[in-house]
mmCIF file of C-alpha atoms in Angstrom:
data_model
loop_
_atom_site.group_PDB
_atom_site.id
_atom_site.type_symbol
_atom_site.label_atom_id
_atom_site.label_comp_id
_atom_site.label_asym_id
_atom_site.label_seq_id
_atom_site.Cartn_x
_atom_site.Cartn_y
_atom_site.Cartn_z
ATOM 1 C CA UNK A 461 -36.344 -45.468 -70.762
ATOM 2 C CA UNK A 462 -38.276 -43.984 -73.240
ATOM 3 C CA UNK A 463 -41.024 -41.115 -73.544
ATOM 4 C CA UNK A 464 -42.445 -40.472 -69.864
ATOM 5 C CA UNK A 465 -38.748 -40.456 -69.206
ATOM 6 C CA UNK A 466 -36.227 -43.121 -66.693
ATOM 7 C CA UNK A 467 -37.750 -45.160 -64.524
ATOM 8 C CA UNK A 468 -38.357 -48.694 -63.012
ATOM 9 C CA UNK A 469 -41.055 -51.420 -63.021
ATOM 10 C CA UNK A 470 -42.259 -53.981 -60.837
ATOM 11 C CA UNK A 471 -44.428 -56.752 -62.999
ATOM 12 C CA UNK A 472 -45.969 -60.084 -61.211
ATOM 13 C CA UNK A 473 -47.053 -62.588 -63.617
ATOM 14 C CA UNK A 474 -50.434 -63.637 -62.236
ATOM 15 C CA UNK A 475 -51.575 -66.645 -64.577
ATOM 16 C CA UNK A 476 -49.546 -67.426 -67.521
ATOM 17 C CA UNK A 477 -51.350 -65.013 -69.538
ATOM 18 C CA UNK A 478 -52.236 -61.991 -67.142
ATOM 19 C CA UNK A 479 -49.261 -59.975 -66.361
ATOM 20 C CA UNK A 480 -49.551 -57.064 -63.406
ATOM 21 C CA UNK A 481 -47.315 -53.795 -64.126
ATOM 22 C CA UNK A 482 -46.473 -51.183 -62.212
ATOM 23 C CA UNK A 483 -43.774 -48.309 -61.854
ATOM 24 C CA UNK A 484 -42.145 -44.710 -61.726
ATOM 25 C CA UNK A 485 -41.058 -42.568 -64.288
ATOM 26 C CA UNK A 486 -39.018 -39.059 -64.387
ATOM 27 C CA UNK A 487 -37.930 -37.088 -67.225
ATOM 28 C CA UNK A 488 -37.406 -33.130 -67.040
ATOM 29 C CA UNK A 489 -36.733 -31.837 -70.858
ATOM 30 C CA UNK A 490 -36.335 -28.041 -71.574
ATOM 31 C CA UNK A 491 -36.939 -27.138 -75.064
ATOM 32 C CA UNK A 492 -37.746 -24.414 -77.096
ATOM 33 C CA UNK A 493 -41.052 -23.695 -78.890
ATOM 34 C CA UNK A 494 -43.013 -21.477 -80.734
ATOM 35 C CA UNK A 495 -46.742 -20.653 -79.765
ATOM 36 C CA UNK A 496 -48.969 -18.157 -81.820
ATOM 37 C CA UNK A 497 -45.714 -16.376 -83.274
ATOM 38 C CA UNK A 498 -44.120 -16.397 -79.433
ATOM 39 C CA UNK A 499 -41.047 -18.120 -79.188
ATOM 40 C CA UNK A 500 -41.585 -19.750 -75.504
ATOM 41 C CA UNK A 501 -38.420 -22.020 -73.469
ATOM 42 C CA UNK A 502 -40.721 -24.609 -72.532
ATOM 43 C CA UNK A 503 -39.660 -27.024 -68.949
ATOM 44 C CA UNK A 504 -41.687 -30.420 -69.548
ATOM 45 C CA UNK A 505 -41.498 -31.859 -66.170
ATOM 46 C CA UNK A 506 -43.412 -35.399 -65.649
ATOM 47 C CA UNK A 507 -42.522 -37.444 -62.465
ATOM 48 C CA UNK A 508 -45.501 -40.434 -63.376
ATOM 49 C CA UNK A 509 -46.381 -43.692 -61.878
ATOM 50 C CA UNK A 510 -47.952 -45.961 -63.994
ATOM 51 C CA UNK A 511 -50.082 -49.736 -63.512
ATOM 52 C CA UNK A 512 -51.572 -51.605 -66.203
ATOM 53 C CA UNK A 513 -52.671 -54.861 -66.865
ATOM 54 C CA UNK A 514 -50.912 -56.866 -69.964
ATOM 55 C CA UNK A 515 -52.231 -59.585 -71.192
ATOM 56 C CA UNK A 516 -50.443 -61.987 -73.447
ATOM 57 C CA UNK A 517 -53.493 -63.404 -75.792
ATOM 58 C CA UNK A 518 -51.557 -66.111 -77.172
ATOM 59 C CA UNK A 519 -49.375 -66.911 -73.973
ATOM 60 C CA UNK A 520 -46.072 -65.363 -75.457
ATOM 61 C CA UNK A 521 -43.915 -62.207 -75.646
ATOM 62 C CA UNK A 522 -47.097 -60.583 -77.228
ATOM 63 C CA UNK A 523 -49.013 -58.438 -74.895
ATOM 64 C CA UNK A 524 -52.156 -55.684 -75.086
ATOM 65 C CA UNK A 525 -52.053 -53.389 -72.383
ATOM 66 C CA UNK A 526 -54.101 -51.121 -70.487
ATOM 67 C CA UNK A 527 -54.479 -49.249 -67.627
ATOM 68 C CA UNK A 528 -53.364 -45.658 -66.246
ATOM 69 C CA UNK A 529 -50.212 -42.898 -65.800
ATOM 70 C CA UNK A 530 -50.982 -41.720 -62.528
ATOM 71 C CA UNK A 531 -48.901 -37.481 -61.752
ATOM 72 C CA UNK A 532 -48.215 -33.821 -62.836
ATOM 73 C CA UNK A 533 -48.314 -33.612 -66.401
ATOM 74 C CA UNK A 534 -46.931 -29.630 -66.860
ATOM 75 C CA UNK A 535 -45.012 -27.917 -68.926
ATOM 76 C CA UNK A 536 -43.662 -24.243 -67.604
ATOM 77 C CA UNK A 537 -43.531 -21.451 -70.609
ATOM 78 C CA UNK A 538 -41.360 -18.262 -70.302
ATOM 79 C CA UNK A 539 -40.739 -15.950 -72.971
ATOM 80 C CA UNK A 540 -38.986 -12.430 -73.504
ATOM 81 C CA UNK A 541 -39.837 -10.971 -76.473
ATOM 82 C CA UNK A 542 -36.895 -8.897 -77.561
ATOM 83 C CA UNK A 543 -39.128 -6.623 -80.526
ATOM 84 C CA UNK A 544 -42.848 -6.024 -80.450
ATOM 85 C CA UNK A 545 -44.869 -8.756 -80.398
ATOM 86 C CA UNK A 546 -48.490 -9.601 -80.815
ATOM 87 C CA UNK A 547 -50.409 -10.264 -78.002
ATOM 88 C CA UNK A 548 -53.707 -11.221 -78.449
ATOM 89 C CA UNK A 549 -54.729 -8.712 -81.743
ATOM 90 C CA UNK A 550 -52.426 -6.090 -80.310
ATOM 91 C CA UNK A 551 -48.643 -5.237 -80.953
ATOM 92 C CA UNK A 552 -46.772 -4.290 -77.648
ATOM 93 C CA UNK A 553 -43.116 -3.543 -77.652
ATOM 94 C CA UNK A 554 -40.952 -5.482 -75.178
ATOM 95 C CA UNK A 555 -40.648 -2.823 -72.379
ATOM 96 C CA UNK A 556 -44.621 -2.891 -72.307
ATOM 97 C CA UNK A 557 -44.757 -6.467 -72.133
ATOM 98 C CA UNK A 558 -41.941 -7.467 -69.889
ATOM 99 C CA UNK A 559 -41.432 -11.577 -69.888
ATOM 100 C CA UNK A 560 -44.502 -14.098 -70.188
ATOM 101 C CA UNK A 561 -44.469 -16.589 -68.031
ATOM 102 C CA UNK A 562 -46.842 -19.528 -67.457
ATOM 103 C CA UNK A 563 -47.994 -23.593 -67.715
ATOM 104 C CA UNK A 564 -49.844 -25.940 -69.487
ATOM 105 C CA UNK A 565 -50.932 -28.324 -67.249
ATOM 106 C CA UNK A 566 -52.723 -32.195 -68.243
ATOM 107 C CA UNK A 567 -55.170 -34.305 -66.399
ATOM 108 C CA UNK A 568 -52.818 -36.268 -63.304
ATOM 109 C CA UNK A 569 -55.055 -39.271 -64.032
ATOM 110 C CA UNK A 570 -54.650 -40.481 -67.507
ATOM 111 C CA UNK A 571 -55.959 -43.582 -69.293
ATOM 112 C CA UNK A 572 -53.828 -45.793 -71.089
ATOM 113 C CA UNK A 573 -53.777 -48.223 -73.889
ATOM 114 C CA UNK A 574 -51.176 -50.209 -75.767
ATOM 115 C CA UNK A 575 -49.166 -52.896 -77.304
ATOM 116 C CA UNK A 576 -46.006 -54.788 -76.517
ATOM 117 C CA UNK A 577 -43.450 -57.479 -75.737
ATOM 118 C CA UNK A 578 -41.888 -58.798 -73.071
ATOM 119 C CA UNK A 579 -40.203 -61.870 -72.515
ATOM 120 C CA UNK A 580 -39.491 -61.554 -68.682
ATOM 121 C CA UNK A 581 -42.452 -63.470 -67.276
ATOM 122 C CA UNK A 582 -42.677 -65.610 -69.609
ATOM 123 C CA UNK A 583 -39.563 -67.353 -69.976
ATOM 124 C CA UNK A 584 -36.852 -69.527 -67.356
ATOM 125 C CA UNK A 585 -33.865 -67.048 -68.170
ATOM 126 C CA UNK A 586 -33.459 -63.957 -65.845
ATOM 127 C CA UNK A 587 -32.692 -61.426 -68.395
ATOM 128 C CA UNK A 588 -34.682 -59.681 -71.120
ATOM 129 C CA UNK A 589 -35.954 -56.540 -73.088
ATOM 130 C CA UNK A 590 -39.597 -55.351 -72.728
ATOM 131 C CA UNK A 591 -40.690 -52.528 -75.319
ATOM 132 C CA UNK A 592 -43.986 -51.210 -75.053
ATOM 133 C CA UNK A 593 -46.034 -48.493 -77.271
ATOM 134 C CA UNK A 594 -49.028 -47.001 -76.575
ATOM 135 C CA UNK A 595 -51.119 -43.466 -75.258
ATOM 136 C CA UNK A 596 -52.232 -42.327 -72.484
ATOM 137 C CA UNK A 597 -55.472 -39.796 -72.529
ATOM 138 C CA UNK A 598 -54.551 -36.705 -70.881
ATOM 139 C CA UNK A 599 -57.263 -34.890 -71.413
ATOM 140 C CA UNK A 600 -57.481 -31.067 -72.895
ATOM 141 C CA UNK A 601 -54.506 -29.263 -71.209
ATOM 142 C CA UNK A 602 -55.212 -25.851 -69.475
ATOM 143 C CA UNK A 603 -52.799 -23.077 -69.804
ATOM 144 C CA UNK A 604 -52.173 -20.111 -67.447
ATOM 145 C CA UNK A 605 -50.474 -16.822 -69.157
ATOM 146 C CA UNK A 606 -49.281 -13.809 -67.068
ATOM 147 C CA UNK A 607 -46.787 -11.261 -68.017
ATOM 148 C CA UNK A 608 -43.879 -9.686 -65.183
ATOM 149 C CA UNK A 609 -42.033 -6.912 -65.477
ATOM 150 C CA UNK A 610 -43.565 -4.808 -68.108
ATOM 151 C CA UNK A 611 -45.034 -1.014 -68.133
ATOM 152 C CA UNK A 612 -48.254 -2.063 -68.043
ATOM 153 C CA UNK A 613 -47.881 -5.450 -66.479
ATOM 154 C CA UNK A 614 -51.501 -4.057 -64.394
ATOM 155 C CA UNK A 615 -53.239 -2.185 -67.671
ATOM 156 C CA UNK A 616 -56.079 -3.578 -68.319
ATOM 157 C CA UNK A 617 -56.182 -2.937 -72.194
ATOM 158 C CA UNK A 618 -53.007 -5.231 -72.047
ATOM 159 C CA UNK A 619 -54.882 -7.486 -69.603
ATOM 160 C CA UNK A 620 -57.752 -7.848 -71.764
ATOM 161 C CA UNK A 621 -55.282 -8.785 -74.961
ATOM 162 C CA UNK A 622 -53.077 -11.200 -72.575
ATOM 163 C CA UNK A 623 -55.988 -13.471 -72.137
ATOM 164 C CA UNK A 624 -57.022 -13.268 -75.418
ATOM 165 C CA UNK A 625 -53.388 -14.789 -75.840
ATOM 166 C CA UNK A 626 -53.713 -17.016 -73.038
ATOM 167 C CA UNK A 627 -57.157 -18.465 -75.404
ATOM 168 C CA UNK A 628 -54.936 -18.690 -78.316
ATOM 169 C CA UNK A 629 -52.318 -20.607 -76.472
ATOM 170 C CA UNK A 630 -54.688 -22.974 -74.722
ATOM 171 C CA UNK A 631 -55.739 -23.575 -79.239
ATOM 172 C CA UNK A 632 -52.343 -24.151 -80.039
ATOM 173 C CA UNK A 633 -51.772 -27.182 -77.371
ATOM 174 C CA UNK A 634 -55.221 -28.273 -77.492
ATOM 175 C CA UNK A 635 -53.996 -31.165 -79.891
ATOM 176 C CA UNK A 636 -51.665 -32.202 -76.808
ATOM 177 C CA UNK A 637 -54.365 -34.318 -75.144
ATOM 178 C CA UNK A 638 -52.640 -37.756 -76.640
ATOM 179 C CA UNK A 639 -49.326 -38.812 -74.408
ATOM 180 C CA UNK A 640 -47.318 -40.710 -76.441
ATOM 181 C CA UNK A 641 -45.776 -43.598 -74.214
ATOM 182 C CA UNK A 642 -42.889 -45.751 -76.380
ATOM 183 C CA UNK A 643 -40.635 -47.784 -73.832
ATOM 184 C CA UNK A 644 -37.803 -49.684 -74.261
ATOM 185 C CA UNK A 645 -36.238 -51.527 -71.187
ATOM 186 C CA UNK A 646 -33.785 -54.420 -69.346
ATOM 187 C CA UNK A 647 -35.945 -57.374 -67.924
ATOM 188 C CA UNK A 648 -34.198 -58.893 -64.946
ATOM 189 C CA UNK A 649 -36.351 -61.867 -62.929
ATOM 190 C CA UNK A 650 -35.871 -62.907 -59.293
#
């Protein structure tokens, strides 16, 4: 378990310092979050497979890993403002700007990097623990903004300030390009 969510891995020790990894992962968190002065509910949905290559340097527990997180990387934004609200350089009240919806989405291919131990290859009992901590390189996420329900859902003054809001956005998660991945899980050999 840990940041990319629950999941299982398959690892093959290949000589007795080259370790080969690879797995699923599935987490679906909803939290809330404020963006440019919009206060979004925010779905983070990953469902990730991941394969590296560990390699214990000094033919223990130690290992450097690296390799890749393979799957959607998206989170889905709705708001409903409840008083006016800024939208790009604009104010709008909420009748004119109905509910935002929209995603940030990440690279599906992601390089990864990191550090760790794990016991389960390298040792005669059948149980362990494994933790690893690293990041995978997602990339610059894109973002897609549109607003439903509103007066002028189809004005193109509004229009015009929603994607200015949609570039704002897309500044705010720009800094989101760095997956943390922190694992911590039950070895069992066969």
């Amino acid at each position: 378990a840990g940041t990319l969510g629950v999941g299982l891995d398959v690892q093959v020790r290949a000589t007795n310092w080259l370790v080969l990894r690879g797995g699923g992962h599935f987490a679906d968190i909803n939290i809330d979050r404020e963006f440019d002065g919009i206060d979004y509910s925010a779905d983070v949905g990953l469902s990730n497979g991941m394969a590296t290559v560990d390699i214990h340097p000094f033919g223990n527990a130690f290992f450097i890993s690296g390799g890749g997180v393979f799957g959607p990387k998206t989170i889905d934004l709705a708001a409903t403002p409840a008083e006016p609200t800024q939208i790009g350089d604009q104010v709008f009240t909420p009748e004119q700007i109905g509910s935002l919806v929209g995603s940030v989405e990440a690279d599906t291919a992601a390089p990864f990097v990191g550090l760790g131990f794990d016991n389960a290859v390298l040792r005669s009992g059948r149980v362990g623990v494994s933790f690893l901590a690293g990041v995978a390189f997602t990339g610059e996420p894109s973002v897609a903004l549109a607003a439903v329900g509103g007066i002028l859902e189809s004005d193109p003054i509004f229009l015009d300030a929603l994607a200015d809001e949609q570039d704002q956005l897309e500044d705010d998660v720009r800094d989101f390009q760095y997956l943390p991945v922190v694992r911590l899980g039950l070895t069992i050999g066969f």
